Amino acid sequence: MARNDDRRHGLADAGLAVLAREGARGLTHRALDREAGVPTGTASNYFRSRTELVRALADRIGQRLAPDPDTVARLREGPGGTAGFARHVRDIVRRLTAEPEVTLALFELRLEAARRPEVAEVVGEWLRAGFAADVAYNEAAGLPGGAPEIALFHYAVDGLLLDRLTLSIDPATPAGDVVDALVAGLLGREGQDAGATSSTR
């Protein structure tokens, strides 16, 4: 079973590489076989349909971009309020820019979801579950902002990542500085006041 899981992950990683490099049109079972260096037909044995393949790619993106538990523990031990929120967002941006192939593959899946309803169903479910988990984490960590603010940060961070992983309008400004400005602009005084109480949690 472990060997099968390793093969499945390897095929999914190959799919992410193809997706990031060639876009959704290049994403075929045969392309996965070539990218992974496995016999023809292997990918089809693991992912019987394109929907199964898309779901596997979304799951693999989640696995590869997931935060390290030790890093999360350090972040939660730090200050709360807007400063703590900014530290969390900077870590998100760091992780997603450190894995550009995976993040670009995610963007490609979202673009494909705009064209194909069956992809939209799978990717939309995955994105909404991730958003709900982010909102729950923020509340459990005692950080400022609720679902509306977290949604705004998703919009902003997605834009920042698209800028940094494609063509940047301002490559000289460090991403951390952009995050700090976003936190100050989107949370403002209300977030700072909330942080005064949450920093002791």
mmCIF file of C-alpha atoms in Angstrom:
data_model
loop_
_atom_site.group_PDB
_atom_site.id
_atom_site.type_symbol
_atom_site.label_atom_id
_atom_site.label_comp_id
_atom_site.label_asym_id
_atom_site.label_seq_id
_atom_site.Cartn_x
_atom_site.Cartn_y
_atom_site.Cartn_z
ATOM 1 C CA MET A 1 0.000 0.000 0.000
ATOM 2 C CA ALA A 2 2.822 2.412 0.816
ATOM 3 C CA ARG A 3 4.347 1.774 -2.600
ATOM 4 C CA ASN A 4 0.988 2.485 -4.280
ATOM 5 C CA ASP A 5 0.617 5.716 -2.330
ATOM 6 C CA ASP A 6 4.129 6.752 -3.350
ATOM 7 C CA ARG A 7 3.325 6.033 -6.995
ATOM 8 C CA ARG A 8 0.064 7.984 -6.736
ATOM 9 C CA HIS A 9 1.874 10.957 -5.210
ATOM 10 C CA GLY A 10 4.576 10.749 -7.861
ATOM 11 C CA LEU A 11 1.974 10.776 -10.623
ATOM 12 C CA ALA A 12 0.172 13.712 -9.019
ATOM 13 C CA ASP A 13 3.460 15.608 -8.727
ATOM 14 C CA ALA A 14 4.070 14.900 -12.401
ATOM 15 C CA GLY A 15 0.610 16.252 -13.150
ATOM 16 C CA LEU A 16 1.342 19.453 -11.269
ATOM 17 C CA ALA A 17 4.575 19.883 -13.224
ATOM 18 C CA VAL A 18 2.771 19.412 -16.529
ATOM 19 C CA LEU A 19 -0.048 21.717 -15.490
ATOM 20 C CA ALA A 20 2.302 24.490 -14.397
ATOM 21 C CA ARG A 21 4.437 24.207 -17.533
ATOM 22 C CA GLU A 22 1.876 23.510 -20.249
ATOM 23 C CA GLY A 23 -1.497 24.480 -18.821
ATOM 24 C CA ALA A 24 -4.640 22.378 -18.693
ATOM 25 C CA ARG A 25 -4.495 21.456 -22.395
ATOM 26 C CA GLY A 26 -1.268 19.576 -21.819
ATOM 27 C CA LEU A 27 -2.659 17.639 -18.873
ATOM 28 C CA THR A 28 -3.326 14.133 -20.165
ATOM 29 C CA HIS A 29 -2.824 10.703 -18.679
ATOM 30 C CA ARG A 30 -0.144 10.007 -21.265
ATOM 31 C CA ALA A 31 1.643 13.268 -20.389
ATOM 32 C CA LEU A 32 1.672 12.184 -16.735
ATOM 33 C CA ASP A 33 3.189 8.848 -17.694
ATOM 34 C CA ARG A 34 5.948 10.581 -19.654
ATOM 35 C CA GLU A 35 6.641 13.157 -16.961
ATOM 36 C CA ALA A 36 6.754 10.528 -14.208
ATOM 37 C CA GLY A 37 8.822 8.113 -16.315
ATOM 38 C CA VAL A 38 6.370 5.232 -15.890
ATOM 39 C CA PRO A 39 4.896 2.783 -18.406
ATOM 40 C CA THR A 40 2.092 4.034 -20.626
ATOM 41 C CA GLY A 41 -1.265 3.449 -18.988
ATOM 42 C CA THR A 42 -0.035 3.813 -15.412
ATOM 43 C CA ALA A 43 -1.778 7.144 -14.806
ATOM 44 C CA SER A 44 -5.031 5.783 -16.235
ATOM 45 C CA ASN A 45 -4.878 2.911 -13.746
ATOM 46 C CA TYR A 46 -4.657 5.352 -10.834
ATOM 47 C CA PHE A 47 -6.997 8.055 -12.124
ATOM 48 C CA ARG A 48 -9.785 6.538 -14.201
ATOM 49 C CA SER A 49 -11.271 9.866 -15.291
ATOM 50 C CA ARG A 50 -10.190 13.464 -15.670
ATOM 51 C CA THR A 51 -12.393 14.336 -12.688
ATOM 52 C CA GLU A 52 -10.498 11.824 -10.536
ATOM 53 C CA LEU A 53 -7.242 13.284 -11.787
ATOM 54 C CA VAL A 54 -8.288 16.853 -10.978
ATOM 55 C CA ARG A 55 -9.370 15.818 -7.493
ATOM 56 C CA ALA A 56 -6.038 14.062 -6.933
ATOM 57 C CA LEU A 57 -4.129 17.144 -8.104
ATOM 58 C CA ALA A 58 -6.117 19.421 -5.783
ATOM 59 C CA ASP A 59 -5.457 17.083 -2.859
ATOM 60 C CA ARG A 60 -1.751 16.940 -3.707
ATOM 61 C CA ILE A 61 -1.575 20.740 -3.862
ATOM 62 C CA GLY A 62 -3.034 20.849 -0.359
ATOM 63 C CA GLN A 63 -0.465 18.343 0.884
ATOM 64 C CA ARG A 64 2.515 20.103 -0.645
ATOM 65 C CA LEU A 65 1.491 23.594 0.445
ATOM 66 C CA ALA A 66 0.412 22.611 3.960
ATOM 67 C CA PRO A 67 2.246 24.439 6.757
ATOM 68 C CA ASP A 68 4.849 22.654 8.823
ATOM 69 C CA PRO A 69 3.351 21.869 12.278
ATOM 70 C CA ASP A 70 6.456 23.200 14.065
ATOM 71 C CA THR A 71 6.207 26.472 12.153
ATOM 72 C CA VAL A 72 2.532 26.774 13.028
ATOM 73 C CA ALA A 73 3.351 26.187 16.705
ATOM 74 C CA ARG A 74 5.979 28.948 16.621
ATOM 75 C CA LEU A 75 3.584 31.334 14.922
ATOM 76 C CA ARG A 76 0.888 30.694 17.516
ATOM 77 C CA GLU A 77 3.340 31.253 20.360
ATOM 78 C CA GLY A 78 4.202 34.711 19.030
ATOM 79 C CA PRO A 79 2.278 37.962 19.528
ATOM 80 C CA GLY A 80 -1.378 38.186 18.535
ATOM 81 C CA GLY A 81 -3.208 41.114 17.011
ATOM 82 C CA THR A 82 -2.293 42.542 13.640
ATOM 83 C CA ALA A 83 1.380 41.682 14.173
ATOM 84 C CA GLY A 84 0.527 38.009 14.674
ATOM 85 C CA PHE A 85 -1.856 38.023 11.739
ATOM 86 C CA ALA A 86 0.853 39.543 9.527
ATOM 87 C CA ARG A 87 3.329 36.852 10.592
ATOM 88 C CA HIS A 88 0.856 34.163 9.560
ATOM 89 C CA VAL A 89 0.179 35.779 6.184
ATOM 90 C CA ARG A 90 3.898 36.252 5.518
ATOM 91 C CA ASP A 91 4.382 32.523 6.167
ATOM 92 C CA ILE A 92 1.598 31.698 3.698
ATOM 93 C CA VAL A 93 3.208 33.863 1.018
ATOM 94 C CA ARG A 94 6.623 32.346 1.781
ATOM 95 C CA ARG A 95 5.315 28.790 1.394
ATOM 96 C CA LEU A 96 3.429 29.470 -1.825
ATOM 97 C CA THR A 97 6.311 31.316 -3.472
ATOM 98 C CA ALA A 98 8.771 28.607 -2.356
ATOM 99 C CA GLU A 99 6.727 26.076 -4.382
ATOM 100 C CA PRO A 100 6.101 28.105 -7.566
ATOM 101 C CA GLU A 101 5.296 25.050 -9.670
ATOM 102 C CA VAL A 102 2.556 23.976 -7.267
ATOM 103 C CA THR A 103 1.080 27.454 -6.940
ATOM 104 C CA LEU A 104 1.073 27.988 -10.702
ATOM 105 C CA ALA A 105 -0.627 24.610 -11.109
ATOM 106 C CA LEU A 106 -3.315 25.790 -8.694
ATOM 107 C CA PHE A 107 -3.858 28.930 -10.766
ATOM 108 C CA GLU A 108 -4.121 26.766 -13.880
ATOM 109 C CA LEU A 109 -6.742 24.570 -12.219
ATOM 110 C CA ARG A 110 -8.768 27.631 -11.300
ATOM 111 C CA LEU A 111 -8.585 28.911 -14.878
ATOM 112 C CA GLU A 112 -9.711 25.519 -16.144
ATOM 113 C CA ALA A 113 -12.581 25.623 -13.648
ATOM 114 C CA ALA A 114 -13.831 28.769 -15.378
ATOM 115 C CA ARG A 115 -14.122 26.779 -18.631
ATOM 116 C CA ARG A 116 -15.275 23.355 -17.483
ATOM 117 C CA PRO A 117 -18.161 22.847 -15.016
ATOM 118 C CA GLU A 118 -16.899 19.435 -13.896
ATOM 119 C CA VAL A 119 -13.562 20.966 -12.916
ATOM 120 C CA ALA A 120 -15.332 23.882 -11.227
ATOM 121 C CA GLU A 121 -17.303 21.455 -9.079
ATOM 122 C CA VAL A 122 -14.188 19.684 -7.802
ATOM 123 C CA VAL A 123 -11.929 22.709 -7.415
ATOM 124 C CA GLY A 124 -14.712 24.884 -5.980
ATOM 125 C CA GLU A 125 -15.462 22.322 -3.267
ATOM 126 C CA TRP A 126 -11.745 22.107 -2.445
ATOM 127 C CA LEU A 127 -11.301 25.897 -2.305
ATOM 128 C CA ARG A 128 -14.348 26.466 -0.100
ATOM 129 C CA ALA A 129 -13.238 23.758 2.330
ATOM 130 C CA GLY A 130 -9.830 25.422 2.558
ATOM 131 C CA PHE A 131 -11.397 28.808 3.156
ATOM 132 C CA ALA A 132 -13.595 27.438 5.943
ATOM 133 C CA ALA A 133 -10.514 25.854 7.544
ATOM 134 C CA ASP A 134 -8.667 29.175 7.367
ATOM 135 C CA VAL A 135 -11.534 30.988 9.087
ATOM 136 C CA ALA A 136 -11.700 28.316 11.811
ATOM 137 C CA TYR A 137 -7.930 28.462 12.333
ATOM 138 C CA ASN A 138 -7.948 32.256 12.604
ATOM 139 C CA GLU A 139 -10.670 32.126 15.249
ATOM 140 C CA ALA A 140 -8.975 29.319 17.210
ATOM 141 C CA ALA A 141 -5.660 31.209 17.154
ATOM 142 C CA GLY A 142 -7.336 34.335 18.545
ATOM 143 C CA LEU A 143 -6.290 36.448 15.576
ATOM 144 C CA PRO A 144 -8.264 39.494 14.437
ATOM 145 C CA GLY A 145 -10.702 39.293 11.558
ATOM 146 C CA GLY A 146 -13.564 37.000 10.664
ATOM 147 C CA ALA A 147 -14.766 35.397 7.452
ATOM 148 C CA PRO A 148 -15.172 38.712 5.531
ATOM 149 C CA GLU A 149 -11.622 39.794 6.369
ATOM 150 C CA ILE A 150 -10.152 36.371 5.597
ATOM 151 C CA ALA A 151 -11.886 36.465 2.211
ATOM 152 C CA LEU A 152 -10.330 39.871 1.500
ATOM 153 C CA PHE A 153 -6.905 38.477 2.347
ATOM 154 C CA HIS A 154 -7.467 35.531 0.017
ATOM 155 C CA TYR A 155 -8.224 37.961 -2.792
ATOM 156 C CA ALA A 156 -5.201 40.102 -1.960
ATOM 157 C CA VAL A 157 -2.713 37.252 -1.472
ATOM 158 C CA ASP A 158 -3.869 35.521 -4.663
ATOM 159 C CA GLY A 159 -3.176 38.754 -6.521
ATOM 160 C CA LEU A 160 0.227 39.134 -4.885
ATOM 161 C CA LEU A 161 1.189 35.558 -5.775
ATOM 162 C CA LEU A 162 0.031 35.969 -9.359
ATOM 163 C CA ASP A 163 2.145 39.122 -9.560
ATOM 164 C CA ARG A 164 5.273 37.528 -8.103
ATOM 165 C CA LEU A 165 5.046 34.235 -10.006
ATOM 166 C CA THR A 166 4.299 35.741 -13.416
ATOM 167 C CA LEU A 167 5.142 39.368 -14.244
ATOM 168 C CA SER A 168 5.448 41.759 -11.331
ATOM 169 C CA ILE A 169 4.346 45.387 -11.464
ATOM 170 C CA ASP A 170 6.703 46.198 -8.574
ATOM 171 C CA PRO A 171 9.369 43.513 -8.120
ATOM 172 C CA ALA A 172 11.583 45.775 -5.994
ATOM 173 C CA THR A 173 9.162 45.849 -3.055
ATOM 174 C CA PRO A 174 9.639 42.819 -0.777
ATOM 175 C CA ALA A 175 6.582 40.600 -0.450
ATOM 176 C CA GLY A 176 6.750 40.959 3.344
ATOM 177 C CA ASP A 177 6.358 44.723 3.024
ATOM 178 C CA VAL A 178 3.323 44.199 0.806
ATOM 179 C CA VAL A 179 1.805 41.867 3.406
ATOM 180 C CA ASP A 180 2.383 44.375 6.207
ATOM 181 C CA ALA A 181 0.677 47.092 4.154
ATOM 182 C CA LEU A 182 -2.257 44.788 3.412
ATOM 183 C CA VAL A 183 -2.693 43.911 7.084
ATOM 184 C CA ALA A 184 -2.581 47.560 8.124
ATOM 185 C CA GLY A 185 -4.994 48.569 5.387
ATOM 186 C CA LEU A 186 -7.502 45.744 5.749
ATOM 187 C CA LEU A 187 -7.574 45.303 9.526
ATOM 188 C CA GLY A 188 -6.716 48.810 10.686
ATOM 189 C CA ARG A 189 -7.548 50.005 14.188
ATOM 190 C CA GLU A 190 -10.248 47.383 14.745
ATOM 191 C CA GLY A 191 -7.717 44.601 14.208
ATOM 192 C CA GLN A 192 -5.213 46.307 16.509
ATOM 193 C CA ASP A 193 -7.805 46.606 19.275
ATOM 194 C CA ALA A 194 -8.716 42.935 18.873
ATOM 195 C CA GLY A 195 -5.067 42.062 19.048
ATOM 196 C CA ALA A 196 -4.725 43.709 22.443
ATOM 197 C CA THR A 197 -6.840 40.935 23.926
ATOM 198 C CA SER A 198 -5.852 38.072 21.656
ATOM 199 C CA SER A 199 -2.116 38.525 22.182
ATOM 200 C CA THR A 200 -2.371 36.910 25.617
ATOM 201 C CA ARG A 201 -3.970 33.720 24.312
#
